[in-house]
mmCIF file of C-alpha atoms and ligand atoms in Angstrom:
data_model
loop_
_atom_site.group_PDB
_atom_site.id
_atom_site.type_symbol
_atom_site.label_atom_id
_atom_site.label_comp_id
_atom_site.label_asym_id
_atom_site.label_seq_id
_atom_site.Cartn_x
_atom_site.Cartn_y
_atom_site.Cartn_z
ATOM 1 C CA UNK A 187 -39.945 24.452 75.999
ATOM 2 C CA UNK A 188 -43.455 23.670 74.656
ATOM 3 C CA UNK A 189 -43.274 23.459 70.893
ATOM 4 C CA UNK A 190 -39.735 22.143 71.037
ATOM 5 C CA UNK A 191 -40.449 19.078 73.098
ATOM 6 C CA UNK A 192 -39.889 16.883 70.021
ATOM 7 C CA UNK A 193 -36.338 18.222 69.701
ATOM 8 C CA UNK A 194 -35.133 16.752 72.969
ATOM 9 C CA UNK A 195 -36.525 13.385 71.915
ATOM 10 C CA UNK A 196 -34.920 13.348 68.445
ATOM 11 C CA UNK A 197 -33.144 10.024 67.892
ATOM 12 C CA UNK A 198 -31.804 10.602 64.407
ATOM 13 C CA UNK A 199 -30.718 13.957 63.115
ATOM 14 C CA UNK A 200 -29.053 15.632 60.190
ATOM 15 C CA UNK A 201 -26.718 18.526 60.953
ATOM 16 C CA UNK A 202 -25.668 20.855 58.151
ATOM 17 C CA UNK A 203 -22.706 23.219 58.429
ATOM 18 C CA UNK A 204 -22.212 26.040 55.977
ATOM 19 C CA UNK A 205 -18.903 26.869 54.297
ATOM 20 C CA UNK A 206 -18.551 30.146 56.169
ATOM 21 C CA UNK A 207 -18.472 28.330 59.495
ATOM 22 C CA UNK A 208 -15.737 25.818 58.905
ATOM 23 C CA UNK A 209 -13.493 27.350 56.277
ATOM 24 C CA UNK A 210 -12.209 30.811 55.487
ATOM 25 C CA UNK A 211 -11.429 32.175 52.033
ATOM 26 C CA UNK A 212 -7.694 32.017 51.439
ATOM 27 C CA UNK A 213 -7.109 29.860 54.488
ATOM 28 C CA UNK A 214 -9.083 26.671 54.064
ATOM 29 C CA UNK A 215 -10.560 24.591 56.861
ATOM 30 C CA UNK A 216 -10.667 26.094 60.334
ATOM 31 C CA UNK A 217 -9.298 23.275 62.506
ATOM 32 C CA UNK A 218 -10.572 24.841 65.749
ATOM 33 C CA UNK A 219 -14.127 25.144 64.483
ATOM 34 C CA UNK A 220 -14.073 21.619 63.132
ATOM 35 C CA UNK A 221 -12.744 20.315 66.466
ATOM 36 C CA UNK A 222 -15.553 22.110 68.316
ATOM 37 C CA UNK A 223 -18.155 20.684 65.934
ATOM 38 C CA UNK A 224 -16.725 17.185 66.353
ATOM 39 C CA UNK A 225 -16.890 17.484 70.151
ATOM 40 C CA UNK A 226 -20.480 18.703 69.938
ATOM 41 C CA UNK A 227 -21.527 15.835 67.646
ATOM 42 C CA UNK A 228 -19.620 13.285 69.749
ATOM 43 C CA UNK A 229 -21.712 14.477 72.716
ATOM 44 C CA UNK A 230 -24.909 13.688 70.819
ATOM 45 C CA UNK A 231 -23.585 10.267 69.943
ATOM 46 C CA UNK A 232 -22.903 9.606 73.640
ATOM 47 C CA UNK A 233 -26.596 10.340 74.183
ATOM 48 C CA UNK A 234 -27.287 7.504 71.703
ATOM 49 C CA UNK A 235 -28.480 9.801 68.996
ATOM 50 C CA UNK A 236 -27.647 8.996 65.376
ATOM 51 C CA UNK A 237 -26.178 11.833 63.359
ATOM 52 C CA UNK A 238 -25.443 12.458 59.681
ATOM 53 C CA UNK A 239 -23.421 15.563 58.866
ATOM 54 C CA UNK A 240 -23.888 17.541 55.650
ATOM 55 C CA UNK A 241 -20.848 19.724 55.182
ATOM 56 C CA UNK A 242 -20.182 22.429 52.641
ATOM 57 C CA UNK A 243 -16.774 23.951 52.213
ATOM 58 C CA UNK A 244 -15.192 21.855 49.465
ATOM 59 C CA UNK A 245 -14.933 24.655 46.949
ATOM 60 C CA UNK A 246 -13.709 27.312 49.365
ATOM 61 C CA UNK A 247 -11.113 24.879 50.733
ATOM 62 C CA UNK A 248 -9.983 23.968 47.229
ATOM 63 C CA UNK A 249 -9.648 27.665 46.378
ATOM 64 C CA UNK A 250 -7.363 28.155 49.353
ATOM 65 C CA UNK A 251 -5.252 25.110 48.492
ATOM 66 C CA UNK A 252 -4.905 26.164 44.862
ATOM 67 C CA UNK A 253 -4.309 29.813 45.713
ATOM 68 C CA UNK A 254 -7.342 31.008 43.749
ATOM 69 C CA UNK A 255 -8.242 34.518 44.913
ATOM 70 C CA UNK A 256 -11.925 34.423 43.907
ATOM 71 C CA UNK A 257 -14.605 31.765 43.561
ATOM 72 C CA UNK A 258 -14.005 30.238 40.121
ATOM 73 C CA UNK A 259 -16.610 31.007 37.516
ATOM 74 C CA UNK A 260 -16.115 28.219 35.051
ATOM 75 C CA UNK A 261 -17.627 24.865 35.921
ATOM 76 C CA UNK A 262 -14.462 22.790 35.376
ATOM 77 C CA UNK A 263 -12.521 25.154 37.647
ATOM 78 C CA UNK A 264 -15.162 24.881 40.354
ATOM 79 C CA UNK A 265 -15.127 21.126 39.983
ATOM 80 C CA UNK A 266 -11.349 21.005 40.186
ATOM 81 C CA UNK A 267 -11.391 23.190 43.302
ATOM 82 C CA UNK A 268 -14.030 20.928 44.846
ATOM 83 C CA UNK A 269 -11.933 17.814 44.126
ATOM 84 C CA UNK A 270 -8.961 19.294 45.956
ATOM 85 C CA UNK A 271 -11.044 20.812 48.739
ATOM 86 C CA UNK A 272 -13.256 17.808 49.451
ATOM 87 C CA UNK A 273 -10.347 15.533 50.332
ATOM 88 C CA UNK A 274 -8.685 18.225 52.441
ATOM 89 C CA UNK A 275 -11.949 18.776 54.275
ATOM 90 C CA UNK A 276 -12.392 15.055 54.919
ATOM 91 C CA UNK A 277 -8.834 14.852 56.223
ATOM 92 C CA UNK A 278 -9.753 17.442 58.851
ATOM 93 C CA UNK A 279 -12.986 15.689 59.779
ATOM 94 C CA UNK A 280 -11.280 12.310 59.981
ATOM 95 C CA UNK A 281 -8.726 13.666 62.457
ATOM 96 C CA UNK A 282 -11.220 15.644 64.491
ATOM 97 C CA UNK A 283 -13.643 12.731 64.970
ATOM 98 C CA UNK A 284 -10.886 10.206 65.613
ATOM 99 C CA UNK A 285 -10.161 12.005 68.863
ATOM 100 C CA UNK A 286 -13.643 10.970 69.965
ATOM 101 C CA UNK A 287 -13.265 7.417 68.730
ATOM 102 C CA UNK A 288 -15.621 8.000 65.787
ATOM 103 C CA UNK A 289 -15.206 6.859 62.206
ATOM 104 C CA UNK A 290 -16.437 9.022 59.368
ATOM 105 C CA UNK A 291 -17.620 7.963 55.905
ATOM 106 C CA UNK A 292 -17.753 10.248 52.891
ATOM 107 C CA UNK A 293 -20.975 10.241 50.849
ATOM 108 C CA UNK A 294 -21.085 12.436 47.748
ATOM 109 C CA UNK A 295 -24.472 12.818 46.062
ATOM 110 C CA UNK A 296 -25.897 14.643 43.083
ATOM 111 C CA UNK A 297 -29.497 15.583 42.350
ATOM 112 C CA UNK A 298 -29.691 12.561 40.068
ATOM 113 C CA UNK A 299 -28.908 10.195 42.907
ATOM 114 C CA UNK A 300 -32.022 11.524 44.557
ATOM 115 C CA UNK A 301 -34.385 11.821 41.584
ATOM 116 C CA UNK A 302 -33.616 8.316 40.272
ATOM 117 C CA UNK A 303 -35.654 5.994 42.461
ATOM 118 C CA UNK A 304 -33.217 3.067 42.451
ATOM 119 C CA UNK A 305 -30.194 5.279 43.121
ATOM 120 C CA UNK A 306 -32.208 6.969 45.865
ATOM 121 C CA UNK A 307 -32.863 3.624 47.520
ATOM 122 C CA UNK A 308 -29.185 2.677 47.144
ATOM 123 C CA UNK A 309 -28.047 5.892 48.775
ATOM 124 C CA UNK A 310 -30.563 5.310 51.538
ATOM 125 C CA UNK A 311 -29.283 1.785 52.190
ATOM 126 C CA UNK A 312 -25.693 2.976 52.323
ATOM 127 C CA UNK A 313 -26.470 5.788 54.733
ATOM 128 C CA UNK A 314 -28.516 3.541 57.003
ATOM 129 C CA UNK A 315 -25.760 0.928 56.996
ATOM 130 C CA UNK A 316 -23.194 3.556 57.956
ATOM 131 C CA UNK A 317 -25.410 4.595 60.871
ATOM 132 C CA UNK A 318 -25.787 0.936 61.844
ATOM 133 C CA UNK A 319 -22.017 0.588 61.914
ATOM 134 C CA UNK A 320 -21.860 3.596 64.220
ATOM 135 C CA UNK A 321 -20.098 5.632 61.517
ATOM 136 C CA UNK A 322 -20.759 9.339 61.023
ATOM 137 C CA UNK A 323 -21.720 9.871 57.361
ATOM 138 C CA UNK A 324 -20.394 13.169 56.009
ATOM 139 C CA UNK A 325 -22.385 14.201 52.960
ATOM 140 C CA UNK A 326 -21.734 16.829 50.323
ATOM 141 C CA UNK A 327 -22.899 17.408 46.793
ATOM 142 C CA UNK A 328 -20.609 15.625 44.355
ATOM 143 C CA UNK A 329 -19.390 18.930 42.966
ATOM 144 C CA UNK A 330 -16.716 17.356 40.781
ATOM 145 C CA UNK A 331 -19.305 15.803 38.479
ATOM 146 C CA UNK A 332 -22.436 17.853 39.139
ATOM 147 C CA UNK A 333 -23.448 20.403 36.550
ATOM 148 C CA UNK A 334 -26.566 22.524 36.876
ATOM 149 C CA UNK A 335 -28.876 20.004 35.207
ATOM 150 C CA UNK A 336 -28.186 17.284 37.740
ATOM 151 C CA UNK A 337 -27.487 19.390 40.788
ATOM 152 C CA UNK A 338 -29.380 19.909 43.990
ATOM 153 C CA UNK A 339 -27.470 23.185 43.986
ATOM 154 C CA UNK A 340 -27.187 24.077 47.646
ATOM 155 C CA UNK A 341 -26.547 22.142 50.800
ATOM 156 C CA UNK A 342 -29.594 23.437 52.700
ATOM 157 C CA UNK A 343 -31.900 21.624 50.285
ATOM 158 C CA UNK A 344 -29.477 18.707 50.104
ATOM 159 C CA UNK A 345 -29.568 18.378 53.900
ATOM 160 C CA UNK A 346 -33.396 18.271 53.855
ATOM 161 C CA UNK A 347 -33.276 15.550 51.199
ATOM 162 C CA UNK A 348 -30.767 13.606 53.305
ATOM 163 C CA UNK A 349 -33.131 13.972 56.278
ATOM 164 C CA UNK A 350 -35.829 12.381 54.064
ATOM 165 C CA UNK A 351 -33.456 9.654 52.934
ATOM 166 C CA UNK A 352 -32.647 8.479 56.435
ATOM 167 C CA UNK A 353 -36.020 9.271 58.064
ATOM 168 C CA UNK A 354 -34.470 11.749 60.470
ATOM 169 C CA UNK A 355 -36.616 13.382 63.132
ATOM 170 C CA UNK A 356 -34.687 16.621 63.190
ATOM 171 C CA UNK A 357 -32.666 18.781 60.814
ATOM 172 C CA UNK A 358 -30.311 21.419 62.235
ATOM 173 C CA UNK A 359 -28.842 24.023 59.896
ATOM 174 C CA UNK A 360 -25.829 25.660 61.501
ATOM 175 C CA UNK A 361 -24.946 28.986 60.008
ATOM 176 C CA UNK A 362 -23.433 32.417 60.716
ATOM 177 C CA UNK A 363 -26.619 33.959 62.070
ATOM 178 C CA UNK A 364 -28.555 32.746 65.063
ATOM 179 C CA UNK A 365 -31.869 32.263 63.330
ATOM 180 C CA UNK A 366 -34.510 33.911 61.199
ATOM 181 C CA UNK A 367 -35.001 37.594 62.024
ATOM 182 C CA UNK A 368 -37.936 39.929 61.545
ATOM 183 C CA UNK A 369 -35.546 42.200 59.587
ATOM 184 C CA UNK A 370 -31.866 42.232 58.669
ATOM 185 C CA UNK A 371 -30.166 42.431 62.102
ATOM 186 C CA UNK A 372 -27.032 43.951 60.559
ATOM 187 C CA UNK A 373 -29.014 46.979 59.433
ATOM 188 C CA UNK A 374 -32.098 47.211 61.570
ATOM 189 C CA UNK A 375 -31.708 47.578 65.364
ATOM 190 C CA UNK A 376 -35.354 46.625 65.935
ATOM 191 C CA UNK A 377 -34.871 43.225 64.277
ATOM 192 C CA UNK A 378 -35.936 40.362 66.519
ATOM 193 C CA UNK A 379 -35.185 36.683 66.239
ATOM 194 C CA UNK A 380 -38.196 34.551 65.388
ATOM 195 C CA UNK A 381 -38.351 31.850 68.034
ATOM 196 C CA UNK A 382 -40.826 29.457 66.413
ATOM 197 C CA UNK A 383 -42.275 29.189 62.931
ATOM 198 C CA UNK A 384 -45.498 27.214 62.919
ATOM 199 C CA UNK A 385 -46.072 27.364 59.166
ATOM 200 C CA UNK A 386 -44.165 28.874 56.276
ATOM 201 C CA UNK A 387 -46.680 31.515 55.349
ATOM 202 C CA UNK A 388 -46.202 34.394 52.941
ATOM 203 C CA UNK A 389 -45.349 36.595 55.938
ATOM 204 C CA UNK A 390 -42.502 34.263 56.809
ATOM 205 C CA UNK A 391 -41.314 34.193 53.195
ATOM 206 C CA UNK A 392 -41.146 37.984 53.303
ATOM 207 C CA UNK A 393 -38.536 37.772 56.072
ATOM 208 C CA UNK A 394 -35.959 36.527 53.594
ATOM 209 C CA UNK A 395 -33.852 39.623 53.417
ATOM 210 C CA UNK A 396 -30.458 38.299 52.630
ATOM 211 C CA UNK A 397 -28.384 37.677 49.594
ATOM 212 C CA UNK A 398 -25.912 34.859 50.039
ATOM 213 C CA UNK A 399 -22.804 36.542 51.422
ATOM 214 C CA UNK A 400 -19.134 35.710 51.011
ATOM 215 C CA UNK A 401 -18.466 32.018 50.586
ATOM 216 C CA UNK A 402 -22.019 30.817 51.301
ATOM 217 C CA UNK A 403 -24.061 29.431 48.447
ATOM 218 C CA UNK A 404 -27.549 29.649 49.908
ATOM 219 C CA UNK A 405 -29.070 32.246 52.155
ATOM 220 C CA UNK A 406 -32.246 32.342 54.163
ATOM 221 C CA UNK A 407 -34.317 31.463 51.094
ATOM 222 C CA UNK A 408 -32.718 28.034 50.610
ATOM 223 C CA UNK A 409 -33.136 27.491 54.360
ATOM 224 C CA UNK A 410 -36.864 28.127 54.092
ATOM 225 C CA UNK A 411 -37.051 25.713 51.158
ATOM 226 C CA UNK A 412 -35.319 23.152 53.352
ATOM 227 C CA UNK A 413 -37.803 23.864 56.159
ATOM 228 C CA UNK A 414 -40.667 23.289 53.735
ATOM 229 C CA UNK A 415 -39.250 19.961 52.572
ATOM 230 C CA UNK A 416 -38.526 18.826 56.104
ATOM 231 C CA UNK A 417 -41.750 20.103 57.665
ATOM 232 C CA UNK A 418 -44.033 18.496 55.079
ATOM 233 C CA UNK A 419 -42.441 15.186 55.952
ATOM 234 C CA UNK A 420 -42.909 15.593 59.678
ATOM 235 C CA UNK A 421 -39.271 16.535 60.306
ATOM 236 C CA UNK A 422 -38.629 19.475 62.638
ATOM 237 C CA UNK A 423 -35.938 21.957 61.640
ATOM 238 C CA UNK A 424 -33.799 24.478 63.509
ATOM 239 C CA UNK A 425 -31.633 27.263 62.133
ATOM 240 C CA UNK A 426 -29.000 28.192 64.702
ATOM 241 C CA UNK A 427 -25.612 29.827 64.956
ATOM 242 C CA UNK A 428 -22.703 27.454 64.596
ATOM 243 C CA UNK A 429 -20.607 29.982 66.507
ATOM 244 C CA UNK A 430 -22.557 29.395 69.712
ATOM 245 C CA UNK A 431 -20.419 27.093 71.934
ATOM 246 C CA UNK A 432 -21.885 23.600 72.302
ATOM 247 C CA UNK A 433 -24.888 24.625 70.234
ATOM 248 C CA UNK A 434 -26.008 21.099 69.280
ATOM 249 C CA UNK A 435 -25.890 19.697 72.800
ATOM 250 C CA UNK A 436 -27.730 22.732 74.110
ATOM 251 C CA UNK A 437 -30.440 22.551 71.426
ATOM 252 C CA UNK A 438 -31.015 18.890 72.096
ATOM 253 C CA UNK A 439 -31.234 19.632 75.813
ATOM 254 C CA UNK A 440 -34.165 21.895 74.955
ATOM 255 C CA UNK A 441 -32.540 25.331 75.034
ATOM 256 C CA UNK A 442 -34.490 27.809 72.922
ATOM 257 C CA UNK A 443 -31.646 28.878 70.641
ATOM 258 C CA UNK A 444 -32.158 29.736 66.984
ATOM 259 C CA UNK A 445 -35.418 29.464 65.083
ATOM 260 C CA UNK A 446 -37.498 26.334 65.377
ATOM 261 C CA UNK A 447 -39.687 25.226 62.462
ATOM 262 C CA UNK A 448 -42.545 23.110 63.613
ATOM 263 C CA UNK A 449 -43.209 20.103 61.379
ATOM 264 C CA UNK A 450 -46.606 19.173 59.972
ATOM 265 C CA UNK A 451 -48.417 16.627 62.095
ATOM 266 C CA UNK A 452 -49.244 14.296 59.228
ATOM 267 C CA UNK A 453 -45.951 12.776 58.183
ATOM 268 C CA UNK A 454 -45.660 11.830 54.507
ATOM 269 C CA UNK A 455 -44.710 8.233 53.779
ATOM 270 C CA UNK A 456 -41.214 7.784 52.309
ATOM 271 C CA UNK A 457 -42.465 7.112 48.790
ATOM 272 C CA UNK A 458 -44.712 10.158 48.808
ATOM 273 C CA UNK A 459 -41.826 12.309 50.003
ATOM 274 C CA UNK A 460 -39.857 11.185 47.034
ATOM 275 C CA UNK A 461 -42.727 12.078 44.685
ATOM 276 C CA UNK A 462 -43.192 15.466 46.325
ATOM 277 C CA UNK A 463 -39.621 16.646 46.645
ATOM 278 C CA UNK A 464 -36.965 14.480 45.087
ATOM 279 C CA UNK A 465 -37.920 14.680 41.449
ATOM 280 C CA UNK A 466 -38.354 17.857 39.435
ATOM 281 C CA UNK A 467 -41.836 17.695 37.801
ATOM 282 C CA UNK A 468 -41.706 16.980 34.072
ATOM 283 C CA UNK A 469 -44.982 18.692 33.220
ATOM 284 C CA UNK A 470 -48.084 20.300 34.643
ATOM 285 C CA UNK A 471 -51.719 19.222 34.593
ATOM 286 C CA UNK A 472 -54.375 21.870 35.045
ATOM 287 C CA UNK A 473 -57.568 20.575 36.642
ATOM 288 C CA UNK A 474 -61.008 22.042 37.292
ATOM 289 C CA UNK A 475 -62.256 23.156 40.715
ATOM 290 C CA UNK A 476 -64.265 19.980 41.245
ATOM 291 C CA UNK A 477 -61.238 17.777 40.636
ATOM 292 C CA UNK A 478 -59.094 19.878 42.947
ATOM 293 C CA UNK A 479 -61.663 19.513 45.689
ATOM 294 C CA UNK A 480 -61.916 15.744 45.166
ATOM 295 C CA UNK A 481 -58.120 15.421 45.383
ATOM 296 C CA UNK A 482 -57.448 17.755 48.283
ATOM 297 C CA UNK A 483 -60.512 17.221 50.448
ATOM 298 C CA UNK A 484 -61.759 13.749 49.655
ATOM 299 C CA UNK A 485 -58.521 11.870 48.984
ATOM 300 C CA UNK A 486 -59.706 10.797 45.513
ATOM 301 C CA UNK A 487 -57.676 9.895 42.428
ATOM 302 C CA UNK A 488 -57.433 12.215 39.414
ATOM 303 C CA UNK A 489 -59.721 11.126 36.566
ATOM 304 C CA UNK A 490 -59.581 12.324 32.960
ATOM 305 C CA UNK A 491 -62.909 14.147 33.367
ATOM 306 C CA UNK A 492 -61.327 16.757 35.667
ATOM 307 C CA UNK A 493 -58.326 17.393 33.435
ATOM 308 C CA UNK A 494 -58.380 20.720 31.606
ATOM 309 C CA UNK A 495 -54.895 21.252 30.182
ATOM 310 C CA UNK A 496 -51.670 19.291 29.776
ATOM 311 C CA UNK A 497 -48.369 21.151 29.663
ATOM 312 C CA UNK A 498 -44.950 19.687 28.929
ATOM 313 C CA UNK A 499 -43.819 16.401 27.448
ATOM 314 C CA UNK A 500 -43.528 13.463 29.808
ATOM 315 C CA UNK A 501 -43.770 9.692 29.874
ATOM 316 C CA UNK A 502 -46.076 7.508 31.930
ATOM 317 C CA UNK A 503 -44.568 6.983 35.381
ATOM 318 C CA UNK A 504 -43.009 10.454 35.595
ATOM 319 C CA UNK A 505 -43.795 13.120 38.173
ATOM 320 C CA UNK A 506 -46.013 16.044 37.166
ATOM 321 C CA UNK A 507 -47.354 18.962 39.121
ATOM 322 C CA UNK A 508 -51.041 19.775 39.441
ATOM 323 C CA UNK A 509 -52.569 23.227 39.415
ATOM 324 C CA UNK A 510 -56.115 24.503 39.375
ATOM 325 C CA UNK A 511 -57.181 26.623 36.388
ATOM 326 C CA UNK A 512 -55.764 30.087 37.096
ATOM 327 C CA UNK A 513 -54.028 28.920 40.297
ATOM 328 C CA UNK A 514 -50.651 27.725 41.484
ATOM 329 C CA UNK A 515 -49.321 24.230 42.072
ATOM 330 C CA UNK A 516 -51.182 22.336 44.806
ATOM 331 C CA UNK A 517 -50.099 18.723 44.322
ATOM 332 C CA UNK A 518 -47.679 16.385 42.584
ATOM 333 C CA UNK A 519 -48.113 12.868 41.410
ATOM 334 C CA UNK A 520 -46.901 9.981 39.282
ATOM 335 C CA UNK A 521 -48.881 10.033 36.091
ATOM 336 C CA UNK A 522 -50.276 6.875 34.443
ATOM 337 C CA UNK A 523 -50.247 8.207 30.875
ATOM 338 C CA UNK A 524 -47.794 10.044 28.687
ATOM 339 C CA UNK A 525 -48.544 13.676 27.774
ATOM 340 C CA UNK A 526 -49.922 13.002 24.275
ATOM 341 C CA UNK A 527 -52.346 10.371 25.590
ATOM 342 C CA UNK A 528 -53.581 12.784 28.223
ATOM 343 C CA UNK A 529 -54.228 15.425 25.584
ATOM 344 C CA UNK A 530 -56.451 12.882 23.852
ATOM 345 C CA UNK A 531 -58.447 11.869 26.916
ATOM 346 C CA UNK A 532 -58.639 15.123 28.835
ATOM 347 C CA UNK A 533 -62.180 15.980 29.897
ATOM 348 C CA UNK A 534 -63.659 12.604 28.937
ATOM 349 C CA UNK A 535 -65.506 10.128 31.151
ATOM 350 C CA UNK A 536 -63.522 7.122 32.354
ATOM 351 C CA UNK A 537 -65.767 4.782 30.344
ATOM 352 C CA UNK A 538 -64.723 6.566 27.142
ATOM 353 C CA UNK A 539 -60.961 6.192 27.566
ATOM 354 C CA UNK A 540 -60.842 3.052 25.458
ATOM 355 C CA UNK A 541 -62.815 4.587 22.606
ATOM 356 C CA UNK A 542 -60.508 7.613 22.477
ATOM 357 C CA UNK A 543 -57.191 5.813 22.798
ATOM 358 C CA UNK A 544 -58.057 2.645 20.918
ATOM 359 C CA UNK A 545 -56.946 0.513 23.862
ATOM 360 C CA UNK A 546 -58.056 -0.016 27.421
ATOM 361 C CA UNK A 547 -55.995 2.048 29.840
ATOM 362 C CA UNK A 548 -56.272 2.481 33.588
ATOM 363 C CA UNK A 549 -59.154 4.605 34.851
ATOM 364 C CA UNK A 550 -57.084 7.103 36.810
ATOM 365 C CA UNK A 551 -54.747 9.723 35.397
ATOM 366 C CA UNK A 552 -53.006 9.745 38.784
ATOM 367 C CA UNK A 553 -53.903 7.203 41.435
ATOM 368 C CA UNK A 554 -54.440 8.616 44.941
ATOM 369 C CA UNK A 555 -51.596 6.423 46.275
ATOM 370 C CA UNK A 556 -49.236 8.240 43.906
ATOM 371 C CA UNK A 557 -50.518 11.721 44.660
ATOM 372 C CA UNK A 558 -49.200 14.186 47.215
ATOM 373 C CA UNK A 559 -51.115 17.311 48.150
ATOM 374 C CA UNK A 560 -48.547 20.008 48.968
HETATM 375 N N1 LIG B 645 -21.111 21.801 47.857
HETATM 376 C C1 LIG B 645 -20.532 23.109 48.001
HETATM 377 C C2 LIG B 645 -19.135 23.016 48.629
HETATM 378 O O1 LIG B 645 -18.850 22.072 49.318
HETATM 379 C C3 LIG B 645 -21.343 23.998 48.911
HETATM 380 C C4 LIG B 645 -22.783 24.119 48.612
HETATM 381 C C5 LIG B 645 -23.490 24.944 49.707
HETATM 382 O O2 LIG B 645 -22.825 25.492 50.569
HETATM 383 O O3 LIG B 645 -24.702 25.059 49.689
HETATM 384 O O4 LIG B 645 -18.353 23.899 48.458
#
């Protein structure tokens, strides 16, 4: 079992099911699959584990109900299909979990509910209260109002954000394939399943061979993004086949199914997780090598003297990304100044801030408490 020891001890987990598992194009929800999933989750609950379910399938269910032959292209049509499908899907879940004496609660979120700090905390309180009541929260993106600008976009990333929200110890993505493979198993007979991923290196990124197929929105690439979000926050993740009978119970008993993504040892605090992953950065600060070293190796704050370039327009208090001159993003943080102020004080000594701006500002561009090294 080794690396997976943490899995058997998980007390709170998020399980995500993909559309392809629980609904079929033209037919809608698959009652047998949903019943099997409910039995599997009810088993975990008997073990006193808390579970939140993230379920896709609203749009494909709505398509079936409305007799739409292909996934709608226009946004209003997709939203209409989701409105019809979401309630049908919940009807199935409600019935399936009732047989196990479990109540379900529907939680529909958009990207905005996660990037706005007060809405984020509200969503968190609601989810935690549902768990306290012994209810199974069933989460989906609020597709009927979400347009691209405010969307998370796929339920793999949404599930990782939900795992952050509720401080889960484990995220399980159930899908059509039984894990990450060294090559596309449908085409390459030598393809092997990767048992454990210790870090998401470039070699691992190269294993993303698939294009989202059929009714699925994401593919392996959104699953790796989810693994990154989860892992950086100390949350283990597993990709496993939802077609494997009793898969959840077996995983939690320590069986080596699927691909296990080992989390980072140093767990990010909840607020830092939000800075790192919940909010799209509004700009980018380029810093010199000395500043990068001070931030990444010495846990220092970012001072104006290390700031080389300011890109984008943002206000004080917004999230920006940090990159070294000529390099990629290495950190994110909440900035103390708006973009135009930073352009005025970049490169100057802290003592000179007042002279440049005409008023006394704080010494740090980003305080270390508001900075997350990625
Ligand atoms: N929210 C979408 C739906 O319920 C699915 C998104 C996804 O599968 O990633 O249809």
